[in-house]
Short mmCIF file of C-alpha atoms in Angstrom, two decimals:
data_model
loop_
_atom_site.label_atom_id
_atom_site.label_comp_id
_atom_site.label_asym_id
_atom_site.label_seq_id
_atom_site.Cartn_x
_atom_site.Cartn_y
_atom_site.Cartn_z
CA MET A 91 73.77 -0.48 155.56
CA ASP A 92 76.94 1.77 154.03
CA LYS A 93 80.06 1.64 156.55
CA HIS A 94 80.47 5.01 157.14
CA SER A 95 76.88 5.65 158.78
CA THR A 96 77.89 4.09 161.99
CA ALA A 97 80.94 6.27 162.13
CA ALA A 98 80.41 8.48 165.41
CA ALA A 99 79.85 12.46 163.87
CA ASP A 100 78.14 15.87 165.39
CA GLY A 101 75.53 15.67 162.73
CA TYR A 102 74.76 14.45 159.60
CA LEU A 103 73.95 16.02 155.41
CA SER A 104 72.04 14.67 153.68
CA ILE A 105 72.19 15.14 150.13
CA VAL A 106 69.06 14.58 147.93
CA LEU A 107 68.88 14.92 144.54
CA HIS A 108 65.28 14.33 142.25
CA ALA A 109 65.56 13.58 138.65
CA HIS A 110 62.49 14.15 136.72
CA LEU A 111 60.88 15.70 133.19
CA PRO A 112 57.24 15.25 131.52
CA TYR A 113 57.04 12.96 129.22
CA VAL A 114 57.86 14.11 125.84
CA ARG A 115 57.60 11.92 123.33
CA TYR A 116 56.53 12.42 119.91
CA PRO A 117 57.20 9.57 117.60
CA GLU A 118 55.33 11.41 114.89
CA HIS A 119 57.52 14.21 114.29
CA GLU A 120 61.44 13.61 113.30
CA ARG A 121 62.50 16.21 115.37
CA HIS A 122 59.95 17.70 118.16
CA LEU A 123 61.43 20.97 120.25
CA GLU A 124 60.06 19.72 123.46
CA GLU A 125 62.59 16.02 123.34
CA ARG A 126 65.25 18.01 123.32
CA TRP A 127 64.25 18.79 127.09
CA LEU A 128 65.79 15.24 127.26
CA TYR A 129 68.28 15.41 125.07
CA GLU A 130 69.79 18.35 126.77
CA ALA A 131 69.29 16.28 130.69
CA VAL A 132 70.57 13.54 129.42
CA THR A 133 74.19 15.17 128.21
CA GLU A 134 74.21 18.29 130.89
CA THR A 135 73.08 16.42 133.88
CA TYR A 136 72.15 12.66 133.69
CA LEU A 137 75.12 11.60 131.75
CA PRO A 138 77.51 13.77 133.47
CA LEU A 139 76.20 12.82 137.14
CA LEU A 140 76.75 9.29 136.43
CA GLU A 141 80.58 10.01 135.57
CA VAL A 142 80.72 12.08 138.78
CA PHE A 143 79.59 9.48 140.83
CA GLY A 144 81.32 6.66 139.22
CA GLY A 145 84.79 8.72 139.73
CA LEU A 146 83.99 8.94 143.38
CA LEU A 147 83.55 4.81 143.58
CA ASP A 148 86.22 4.29 141.22
CA ASP A 149 88.39 6.25 144.26
CA ASN A 150 86.41 4.80 146.92
CA VAL A 151 85.45 7.87 148.62
CA ASP A 152 82.81 7.47 151.94
CA PHE A 153 79.93 9.43 150.32
CA ALA A 154 76.12 8.78 150.49
CA VAL A 155 73.60 10.73 148.03
CA THR A 156 69.96 9.77 147.57
CA LEU A 157 68.25 10.31 144.20
CA SER A 158 64.99 9.86 142.99
CA LEU A 159 64.05 9.18 139.64
CA SER A 160 60.68 9.45 138.45
CA PRO A 161 58.98 6.92 136.22
CA THR A 162 57.89 9.29 133.36
CA LEU A 163 62.29 9.74 133.39
CA ILE A 164 62.57 6.64 134.02
CA GLU A 165 59.93 5.48 131.02
CA MET A 166 62.13 7.73 128.72
CA LEU A 167 65.23 6.46 129.70
CA ARG A 168 64.17 3.37 128.48
CA ASP A 169 62.48 4.13 125.27
CA ARG A 170 64.57 3.36 121.65
CA ILE A 171 62.74 5.44 120.17
CA LEU A 172 64.07 9.01 122.11
CA MET A 173 67.19 6.98 122.89
CA ASP A 174 67.89 6.73 119.09
CA ARG A 175 66.75 10.21 118.70
CA TYR A 176 69.38 11.06 121.59
CA GLY A 177 71.87 9.07 119.45
CA SER A 178 71.29 11.68 116.51
CA HIS A 179 71.17 14.34 118.70
CA LEU A 180 74.60 13.85 120.11
CA ASP A 181 75.64 13.40 116.43
CA GLY A 182 74.76 16.91 115.77
CA LEU A 183 76.06 18.35 118.54
CA ILE A 184 79.72 16.94 117.29
CA GLU A 185 78.96 18.05 113.83
CA LEU A 186 78.37 21.26 115.09
CA SER A 187 81.16 21.77 117.18
CA GLU A 188 83.92 20.61 114.16
CA LYS A 189 81.88 23.50 112.47
CA GLU A 190 82.82 26.01 115.41
CA VAL A 191 85.88 25.03 115.76
CA VAL A 192 86.70 26.49 112.56
CA ARG A 193 84.77 29.37 112.65
CA VAL A 194 86.11 30.51 116.10
CA ARG A 195 90.03 29.03 115.35
CA ARG A 196 91.39 32.49 115.52
CA ASP A 197 89.25 34.26 118.01
CA ARG A 198 91.32 34.10 120.96
CA ASP A 199 88.82 34.16 123.44
CA PHE A 200 86.31 31.63 121.47
CA ALA A 201 88.35 28.54 119.64
CA PRO A 202 89.24 27.23 123.49
CA LEU A 203 85.92 26.97 124.08
CA ALA A 204 84.99 25.64 120.88
CA ARG A 205 87.52 23.16 121.61
CA MET A 206 86.12 22.49 124.95
CA TYR A 207 83.45 21.67 123.94
CA LEU A 208 83.62 19.15 120.57
CA LYS A 209 85.79 17.03 123.00
CA ARG A 210 82.75 17.39 125.92
CA PHE A 211 80.70 16.38 123.67
CA VAL A 212 83.01 13.22 122.15
CA ARG A 213 83.64 12.62 125.67
CA ILE A 214 79.53 12.17 126.74
CA ARG A 215 79.25 10.43 123.24
CA ARG A 216 81.85 7.87 124.74
CA LEU A 217 80.37 7.60 127.43
CA TYR A 218 76.57 7.05 126.54
CA GLU A 219 77.75 4.71 123.64
CA ASP A 220 80.68 2.83 124.89
CA VAL A 221 80.58 2.95 128.49
CA PHE A 222 76.83 2.85 129.32
CA ARG A 223 76.16 1.01 125.97
CA LYS A 224 72.75 3.61 125.69
CA ASP A 225 71.27 2.29 128.81
CA LEU A 226 71.20 4.79 131.71
CA VAL A 227 69.08 3.39 133.95
CA GLY A 228 71.02 0.08 134.03
CA GLY A 229 73.86 2.87 135.18
CA PHE A 230 71.55 4.48 137.74
CA ARG A 231 70.68 0.73 138.65
CA ARG A 232 74.69 -0.83 139.23
CA LEU A 233 75.22 2.65 141.19
CA ALA A 234 72.10 1.97 143.44
CA GLU A 235 73.90 -1.78 144.31
CA THR A 236 76.59 0.33 145.10
CA GLY A 237 74.49 1.06 148.39
CA ARG A 238 76.31 4.76 148.06
CA VAL A 239 73.52 6.75 145.71
CA ARG A 240 69.89 4.97 147.23
CA ILE A 241 67.40 5.51 144.66
CA ILE A 242 63.45 5.79 145.25
CA THR A 243 60.86 6.19 143.69
CA CYS A 244 58.29 8.72 142.50
CA ALA A 245 54.61 9.63 142.04
CA ALA A 246 53.81 7.32 138.41
CA THR A 247 53.41 10.63 136.07
CA HIS A 248 54.78 13.17 139.54
CA ALA A 249 50.71 14.48 139.96
CA TYR A 250 50.69 16.85 142.20
CA LEU A 251 48.86 14.77 145.21
CA PRO A 252 47.45 17.25 147.08
CA ALA A 253 45.13 18.42 143.98
CA LEU A 254 44.34 15.01 143.20
CA MET A 255 42.21 13.87 146.99
CA ALA A 256 38.98 15.60 146.33
CA VAL A 257 38.86 11.22 144.30
CA PRO A 258 41.67 9.85 146.39
CA GLU A 259 41.39 6.51 144.39
CA ALA A 260 43.47 8.75 142.43
CA ALA A 261 45.77 9.79 144.36
CA ALA A 262 46.31 6.16 145.95
CA ALA A 263 46.74 4.49 141.81
CA GLN A 264 49.95 7.57 141.16
CA VAL A 265 51.83 6.03 144.40
CA ARG A 266 51.19 2.55 144.09
CA ILE A 267 51.86 2.84 140.05
CA GLY A 268 55.25 4.40 141.23
CA CYS A 269 56.09 2.12 143.88
CA ASP A 270 55.10 -1.00 141.70
CA HIS A 271 57.19 0.13 138.69
CA TYR A 272 60.37 0.91 140.43
CA ARG A 273 60.19 -2.69 141.70
CA LYS A 274 60.16 -3.67 138.49
CA ILE A 275 63.25 -1.57 137.49
CA PHE A 276 65.31 -2.70 140.39
CA GLY A 277 63.96 -5.58 141.41
CA HIS A 278 63.23 -4.94 144.62
CA GLU A 279 60.72 -2.46 146.77
CA PRO A 280 61.87 1.50 146.93
CA GLU A 281 62.85 1.98 150.54
CA GLY A 282 61.08 6.29 150.02
CA ILE A 283 59.62 8.46 147.94
CA TRP A 284 59.89 11.68 146.41
CA LEU A 285 56.82 13.20 146.53
CA PRO A 286 55.76 15.36 143.73
CA GLU A 287 57.17 19.27 144.47
CA CYS A 288 57.38 17.85 148.23
CA GLY A 289 53.36 18.14 148.57
CA PHE A 290 51.63 16.73 151.19
CA VAL A 291 48.46 16.50 153.15
CA PRO A 292 47.59 14.01 156.49
CA ALA A 293 44.94 11.95 153.89
CA LEU A 294 48.15 11.04 152.49
CA ASP A 295 50.10 9.71 155.27
CA GLY A 296 47.93 6.05 155.57
CA LEU A 297 48.15 5.73 152.14
CA LEU A 298 52.00 5.60 151.85
CA ARG A 299 52.18 3.08 154.53
CA ARG A 300 49.95 0.76 153.04
CA ASN A 301 52.54 0.90 149.73
CA GLY A 302 55.50 -0.18 152.16
CA LEU A 303 57.11 3.71 152.08
CA GLY A 304 59.35 3.80 154.94
CA TYR A 305 60.06 7.67 154.12
CA PHE A 306 59.60 10.71 152.74
CA PHE A 307 60.79 14.62 152.09
CA LEU A 308 58.84 17.93 152.81
CA ASP A 309 59.56 21.24 152.91
CA SER A 310 60.36 22.55 155.64
CA HIS A 311 56.95 24.44 157.16
CA GLY A 312 55.92 20.66 156.53
CA LEU A 313 57.81 19.69 160.08
CA LEU A 314 57.49 23.38 161.46
CA ASN A 315 54.02 22.65 161.89
CA ALA A 316 53.26 19.23 162.96
CA VAL A 317 50.50 17.98 164.83
CA PRO A 318 51.55 18.38 167.96
CA ARG A 319 54.10 20.89 167.82
CA ARG A 320 57.43 18.99 168.26
CA HIS A 321 60.49 19.65 170.33
CA ALA A 322 63.55 22.29 170.16
CA ALA A 323 64.63 19.78 166.92
CA GLY A 324 62.88 21.43 164.32
CA ILE A 325 63.73 20.25 161.05
CA TYR A 326 67.18 19.34 161.92
CA ALA A 327 65.99 15.69 162.90
CA PRO A 328 62.53 13.82 161.08
CA ILE A 329 59.42 12.60 162.33
CA ARG A 330 57.12 9.31 162.00
CA THR A 331 53.67 9.75 160.84
CA PRO A 332 51.08 8.09 162.68
CA SER A 333 51.38 5.72 160.48
CA GLY A 334 55.06 5.17 161.12
CA VAL A 335 56.66 6.88 157.90
CA ALA A 336 59.44 8.78 158.04
CA ALA A 337 59.51 12.41 157.32
CA PHE A 338 62.83 14.87 156.13
CA ALA A 339 62.26 18.55 156.10
CA ARG A 340 64.59 20.41 153.32
CA ASP A 341 67.23 22.58 154.68
CA ALA A 342 65.89 25.71 153.31
CA ASP A 343 69.71 27.54 153.40
CA SER A 344 71.58 24.76 152.26
CA SER A 345 68.87 24.55 149.76
CA ARG A 346 68.78 28.45 148.88
CA GLN A 347 73.03 29.03 148.61
CA VAL A 348 73.19 26.24 145.84
CA TRP A 349 69.92 27.15 144.63
CA SER A 350 69.15 31.12 143.81
CA SER A 351 70.84 32.76 141.46
CA ALA A 352 70.44 35.96 142.73
CA GLU A 353 71.87 34.88 146.62
CA GLY A 354 73.24 31.55 145.88
CA TYR A 355 76.69 29.92 144.43
CA PRO A 356 75.07 29.57 140.39
CA GLY A 357 74.14 33.05 139.96
CA ASP A 358 78.18 33.69 140.38
CA PHE A 359 79.52 35.97 137.42
CA ASP A 360 82.61 33.72 137.11
CA TYR A 361 80.03 31.29 135.88
CA ARG A 362 78.88 30.22 132.94
CA ASP A 363 75.85 32.15 131.66
CA PHE A 364 72.79 29.86 131.00
CA TYR A 365 70.54 32.37 127.88
CA ARG A 366 73.77 33.45 125.97
CA ASP A 367 73.50 30.68 123.22
CA ILE A 368 74.46 30.51 119.66
CA GLY A 369 71.05 29.21 118.76
CA PHE A 370 70.13 32.47 119.58
CA ASP A 371 73.67 34.39 118.71
CA LEU A 372 74.51 33.35 115.42
CA ASP A 373 72.99 33.52 111.67
CA ALA A 374 69.83 31.28 111.11
CA GLY A 375 71.02 29.61 107.70
CA TYR A 376 74.01 28.23 110.03
CA VAL A 377 72.39 26.61 113.26
CA GLY A 378 69.59 26.27 111.65
CA PRO A 379 70.07 22.42 110.40
CA TYR A 380 71.25 22.00 114.28
CA LEU A 381 67.87 22.87 115.04
CA PRO A 382 64.35 20.82 115.44
CA ALA A 383 62.05 22.46 112.71
CA GLY A 384 64.24 26.37 112.36
CA VAL A 385 62.84 27.49 115.69
CA ARG A 386 65.38 29.46 117.58
CA THR A 387 66.55 27.59 120.97
CA PHE A 388 69.81 26.56 122.96
CA THR A 389 72.36 24.40 121.20
CA GLY A 390 74.25 23.49 124.40
CA LEU A 391 77.05 26.02 123.47
CA LYS A 392 77.62 29.08 125.05
CA TYR A 393 80.60 31.48 125.16
CA PHE A 394 79.84 33.98 127.24
CA ARG A 395 80.02 34.11 131.39
CA ILE A 396 76.81 35.93 133.37
CA THR A 397 79.66 38.75 133.93
CA GLY A 398 76.97 40.83 135.59
CA LYS A 399 73.17 42.54 134.73
CA SER A 400 74.61 43.65 131.89
CA ASP A 401 73.83 43.00 128.49
CA ARG A 402 77.45 43.32 127.39
CA LYS A 403 78.69 39.62 128.77
CA SER A 404 82.77 39.07 129.30
CA PRO A 405 83.59 35.04 127.44
CA TYR A 406 83.44 32.43 129.57
CA VAL A 407 87.20 31.21 131.24
CA PRO A 408 86.78 27.58 132.13
CA GLU A 409 89.21 27.32 134.47
CA LYS A 410 88.32 30.46 136.70
CA ALA A 411 84.35 29.07 136.69
CA ILE A 412 86.07 25.67 138.23
CA ALA A 413 88.08 27.11 140.65
CA LYS A 414 85.54 28.79 141.56
CA ALA A 415 83.14 25.95 141.78
CA ARG A 416 85.67 23.92 143.90
CA LEU A 417 86.17 27.36 146.33
CA HIS A 418 82.11 27.53 146.94
CA ALA A 419 82.07 23.58 147.68
CA GLU A 420 84.51 24.43 150.11
CA HIS A 421 82.86 27.36 151.50
CA PHE A 422 79.38 25.17 151.45
CA VAL A 423 81.27 22.38 153.70
CA SER A 424 82.76 24.54 155.50
CA ALA A 425 79.70 25.97 156.41
CA LYS A 426 77.85 22.55 156.34
CA ASN A 427 80.89 22.47 159.53
CA ALA A 428 79.75 24.87 161.47
CA GLN A 429 76.11 25.03 161.18
CA ILE A 430 75.86 21.19 161.97
CA ARG A 431 78.88 21.81 165.32
CA LEU A 432 76.21 24.61 166.37
CA LEU A 433 73.44 22.66 166.07
CA ARG A 434 74.63 19.87 168.24
CA GLU A 435 75.59 22.11 170.83
CA THR A 436 72.04 23.66 171.16
CA LEU A 437 70.55 20.49 170.47
CA LYS A 438 72.23 17.67 172.45
CA ILE A 439 71.55 15.40 169.71
CA PRO A 440 73.11 14.52 166.16
CA PRO A 441 70.88 16.47 163.56
CA VAL A 442 70.82 15.74 159.85
CA VAL A 443 70.88 18.13 157.52
CA THR A 444 68.81 17.75 154.57
CA ALA A 445 69.68 19.74 151.25
CA ALA A 446 67.02 18.70 148.48
CA PHE A 447 67.40 19.62 145.16
CA ASP A 448 66.30 19.04 141.51
CA ALA A 449 68.88 17.15 140.21
CA GLU A 450 68.74 18.75 136.61
CA LEU A 451 70.16 21.93 138.28
CA PHE A 452 73.43 20.31 137.99
CA GLY A 453 74.83 20.72 134.45
CA HIS A 454 72.02 21.90 132.89
CA TRP A 455 71.10 25.40 134.76
CA TRP A 456 74.39 25.55 136.82
CA PHE A 457 77.05 24.12 133.93
CA GLU A 458 79.69 23.77 137.24
CA GLY A 459 76.75 21.93 139.17
CA PRO A 460 78.73 18.46 138.59
CA GLU A 461 81.98 20.10 139.41
CA TRP A 462 80.97 21.73 142.63
CA LEU A 463 79.09 18.31 143.47
CA ASP A 464 81.86 16.22 143.25
CA TYR A 465 84.42 18.07 145.16
CA LEU A 466 81.56 18.06 147.59
CA LEU A 467 81.84 14.78 147.66
CA ARG A 468 84.94 14.07 147.87
CA ARG A 469 85.61 17.36 150.52
CA GLY A 470 83.00 15.94 152.73
CA SER A 471 84.33 12.21 152.84
CA LEU A 472 87.42 13.70 155.42
CA ARG A 473 87.12 12.46 158.65
CA LYS A 474 88.00 15.65 159.52
CA ASN A 475 84.44 17.15 159.53
CA SER A 476 81.60 17.18 162.25
CA PHE A 477 79.17 15.30 159.78
CA ARG A 478 78.94 12.29 157.78
CA PHE A 479 77.13 12.01 154.98
CA THR A 480 74.02 10.07 155.53
CA SER A 481 70.63 9.06 153.31
CA ALA A 482 67.39 8.85 154.96
CA GLY A 483 66.99 5.26 155.19
CA GLU A 484 70.31 5.12 157.03
CA TYR A 485 69.23 7.74 159.33
CA ILE A 486 66.29 5.73 160.19
CA LEU A 487 68.17 2.25 161.02
CA THR A 488 70.93 3.90 163.28
CA HIS A 489 68.47 6.32 164.93
CA PRO A 490 65.66 4.13 165.30
CA GLN A 491 63.98 6.27 168.32
CA ILE A 492 61.89 8.80 165.71
CA GLU A 493 59.66 11.45 167.75
CA THR A 494 55.87 10.78 166.20
CA ALA A 495 53.70 13.85 164.74
CA MET A 496 51.88 14.56 161.97
CA PRO A 497 52.86 16.89 159.46
CA ALA A 498 51.06 19.85 157.90
CA ALA A 499 49.72 20.22 154.43
CA SER A 500 52.65 21.62 152.33
CA SER A 501 54.87 21.93 149.06
CA TRP A 502 58.02 23.60 148.00
CA GLY A 503 56.49 25.80 146.01
CA ASP A 504 55.39 29.24 145.86
CA LYS A 505 54.23 30.50 149.36
CA GLY A 506 54.61 26.79 150.47
CA TYR A 507 51.38 25.45 149.91
CA SER A 508 49.41 24.46 146.66
CA SER A 509 48.90 28.35 144.88
CA THR A 510 51.70 27.10 142.31
CA TRP A 511 49.41 24.21 141.44
CA ILE A 512 46.10 25.07 142.05
CA HIS A 513 45.71 28.75 141.21
CA ALA A 514 43.66 30.82 138.73
CA SER A 515 45.92 30.20 135.93
CA ASN A 516 45.60 26.13 135.89
CA GLN A 517 42.69 25.91 138.31
CA TRP A 518 40.42 24.56 135.54
CA ILE A 519 42.02 21.63 134.73
CA TYR A 520 41.57 19.63 138.46
CA ARG A 521 36.79 19.59 137.51
CA HIS A 522 38.37 17.73 134.21
CA LEU A 523 40.57 15.53 136.49
CA HIS A 524 38.12 15.37 139.08
CA LYS A 525 35.72 13.58 136.41
CA ALA A 526 38.15 12.03 134.47
CA ALA A 527 38.97 10.30 137.64
CA LYS A 528 35.46 8.88 139.18
CA LEU A 529 34.61 8.01 135.90
CA HIS A 530 37.75 5.17 135.37
CA LEU A 531 37.22 4.14 138.81
CA GLU A 532 33.64 3.16 138.30
CA CYS A 533 34.47 1.94 134.32
CA CYS A 534 37.26 0.04 136.40
CA ARG A 535 34.95 -1.70 138.61
CA ARG A 536 32.21 -2.80 135.96
CA HIS A 537 35.15 -4.78 133.71
CA PRO A 538 37.23 -6.43 136.34
CA ARG A 539 38.10 -9.16 134.50
CA ALA A 540 38.01 -7.01 130.20
CA GLU A 541 40.27 -8.55 127.79
CA GLY A 542 41.44 -7.99 124.44
CA VAL A 543 40.86 -5.10 123.12
CA LEU A 544 38.61 -3.84 125.83
CA ARG A 545 41.51 -4.61 128.29
CA ARG A 546 43.80 -2.35 126.17
CA ALA A 547 41.76 0.20 126.06
CA LEU A 548 40.98 0.42 129.67
CA ASN A 549 44.78 0.22 130.51
CA GLN A 550 45.35 3.26 127.47
CA ALA A 551 42.93 5.20 129.36
CA SER A 552 44.82 4.59 132.49
CA ARG A 553 48.01 6.03 130.88
CA GLU A 554 46.14 9.26 129.40
CA LEU A 555 44.47 9.97 132.97
CA LEU A 556 47.96 9.52 134.60
CA LEU A 557 50.10 11.29 131.61
CA ALA A 558 46.90 14.04 132.30
CA GLN A 559 47.53 14.71 136.28
CA ALA A 560 51.24 15.58 135.85
CA SER A 561 51.99 18.50 138.03
CA ASP A 562 54.23 19.77 135.20
CA TRP A 563 51.33 20.88 133.23
CA ALA A 564 49.77 22.84 136.10
CA PHE A 565 53.77 24.40 136.95
CA MET A 566 54.19 25.53 133.28
CA MET A 567 50.28 26.95 133.02
CA LYS A 568 51.66 29.53 136.31
CA THR A 569 55.10 30.63 135.54
CA GLY A 570 54.12 31.32 131.72
CA ASN A 571 56.95 29.29 130.39
CA ALA A 572 55.32 26.81 127.78
CA SER A 573 52.35 27.14 128.98
CA ASP A 574 50.45 27.20 125.58
CA PHE A 575 52.50 23.74 125.60
CA ALA A 576 50.88 22.66 128.66
CA LYS A 577 47.18 23.25 128.02
CA ASN A 578 47.47 21.46 124.80
CA GLU A 579 49.79 18.57 126.58
CA PHE A 580 46.88 18.31 128.89
CA SER A 581 44.01 19.02 127.00
CA ALA A 582 45.40 16.25 124.45
CA HIS A 583 45.11 13.61 126.81
CA ILE A 584 42.73 14.43 128.56
CA GLY A 585 40.58 14.50 125.57
CA ASN A 586 42.62 10.39 124.49
CA PHE A 587 40.62 9.92 128.11
CA PHE A 588 37.11 11.12 127.79
CA LEU A 589 37.33 10.25 123.84
CA LEU A 590 38.65 6.22 125.17
CA HIS A 591 36.32 6.14 127.94
CA GLU A 592 33.24 6.97 125.65
CA GLU A 593 34.31 4.21 123.56
CA ILE A 594 34.03 1.71 125.93
CA SER A 595 30.83 2.57 127.18
CA GLY A 596 29.18 2.43 123.97
CA GLY A 597 30.59 -0.43 123.08
CA ARG A 598 32.37 0.89 120.08
CA ILE A 599 36.31 1.02 120.22
CA ASP A 600 38.01 2.06 117.26
CA ARG A 601 40.97 -0.03 116.77
CA ALA A 602 42.47 1.85 114.77
CA GLN A 603 43.02 4.50 116.74
CA LEU A 604 43.65 2.95 120.14
CA MET A 605 46.12 1.20 118.10
CA GLN A 606 47.79 4.87 117.48
CA LEU A 607 47.51 6.00 120.83
CA GLU A 608 49.41 2.70 122.16
CA LYS A 609 52.17 4.04 119.63
CA LYS A 610 52.45 7.29 121.06
CA ASN A 611 51.86 7.16 124.96
CA ASN A 612 53.54 3.87 125.55
CA LEU A 613 54.77 3.84 128.87
CA PHE A 614 54.43 2.09 131.81
CA LYS A 615 53.80 -1.17 129.11
CA GLU A 616 52.91 -3.56 131.79
CA MET A 617 49.59 -0.96 132.78
CA ASP A 618 47.00 -3.44 134.30
CA TYR A 619 43.86 -0.87 134.61
CA ARG A 620 42.82 -2.76 137.57
CA THR A 621 45.59 -0.99 139.63
CA PHE A 622 43.00 2.28 140.03
CA CYS A 623 40.38 -0.53 142.03
CA ARG A 624 43.39 -2.10 144.35
CA ALA A 625 45.07 1.16 144.78
CA GLY A 626 41.51 2.56 146.15
CA ALA A 627 41.04 -0.36 148.30
CA THR A 628 45.08 0.59 150.16
CA LEU A 629 43.14 3.13 151.61
CA SER A 630 40.54 1.36 153.63
#
């Protein structure tokens, strides 16, 4: 247990970051557009966060952060093909930055920015190759060993679990495989879980407990509408479910202040504009060699600040942006001090404020986000504050007396329930997912001791079903962002599953085709198809 968790305080601030990307791996394509989602996140979020946390540890800052890493993200960060391609991607960014230094050398506003990007990308490459030796998962594992960053698990492929409960074994397998994967990577049991999209229904309660999980996170109304109705603590103290798992609620005010581009810090006019990128602004012949198949997309080199609603943007000034990030971090600390003092007086107990965010907000969507987080953790660790940083695991240890109630069905999506992932734009996928889950469960039970090619086919069918269940596809279909890509990915994975199931049932497995699928969708190399039967047993 961290030493700071025992210190007296008016209350606690729990920073929770959720890191996840859908599985995007296309070995058959040398440069695939969607693989860049991973490369951008590594450059702009994951390596900068590792650098921030490392600096805090070097300076002996008394901080605490909870970080969930989805199994699909971990699998991609451990994939040799993807990481080799990431190295080539970095080389391209450095080469493009060198060209930009020359191109804008006489531009008073842009020349310093081009040099900044070149220096930044060279530093990122040094971190990747020399500091972390291309092993980011190892870097996160070492962070976890310090106790300052508590790493927790997630469902196997980030499935929206409430939508799978028509076949409960499907949700059980997602949780079981996520926990098994965490154990393999980190060498011990996960203490908590990030439920994908904070999606919860009461039927999940016993399932979480039987997988040994101690806590999870919900949106605020999940606790506010708990049964029985809880005392005045509201969302500022966790509850224990009937099975004994603790549920913590996300503080909407904290999230809105940091998350919202309209009301929160990231929309400040001094911050870098995400959308104005030279990948769109410059001549196609110039930037084309650094884009996948010549498709216009982001390069990461952006020269303008948000400025305002006008299309006429002003040049980005890093010094002003960093100063603003520190000012906003100071404001956040001050606001949390005031909030926690007021809650302490009102509730008569030390409140815990849970500020939960997608990790990719920091650096990718909000360029200055890592600087803001670094300053927040440094400033918030000072003893003059009314709060102490804590994690859910630490809080449970120091505050074992927790009220029992059943959280309400909820998510952190639009309208707070399932309307994002079960919507007119995507609801058609569930009849296929439910049918596939039933067929796979029956097939696994028919072959309890499969060997050889049959075992391989059953394992690959499991992978394809898990990938089809990812919440990302339904989300993209609903929002319209990359909707066609999401439909194609879902159709490919569910199609692969039904093809494998038909071959398994007919006793005619195409070995060459199976090998191709194993090479392409090769996550969870230790997959055991019997997990679907074993996970289902935890429901009884």
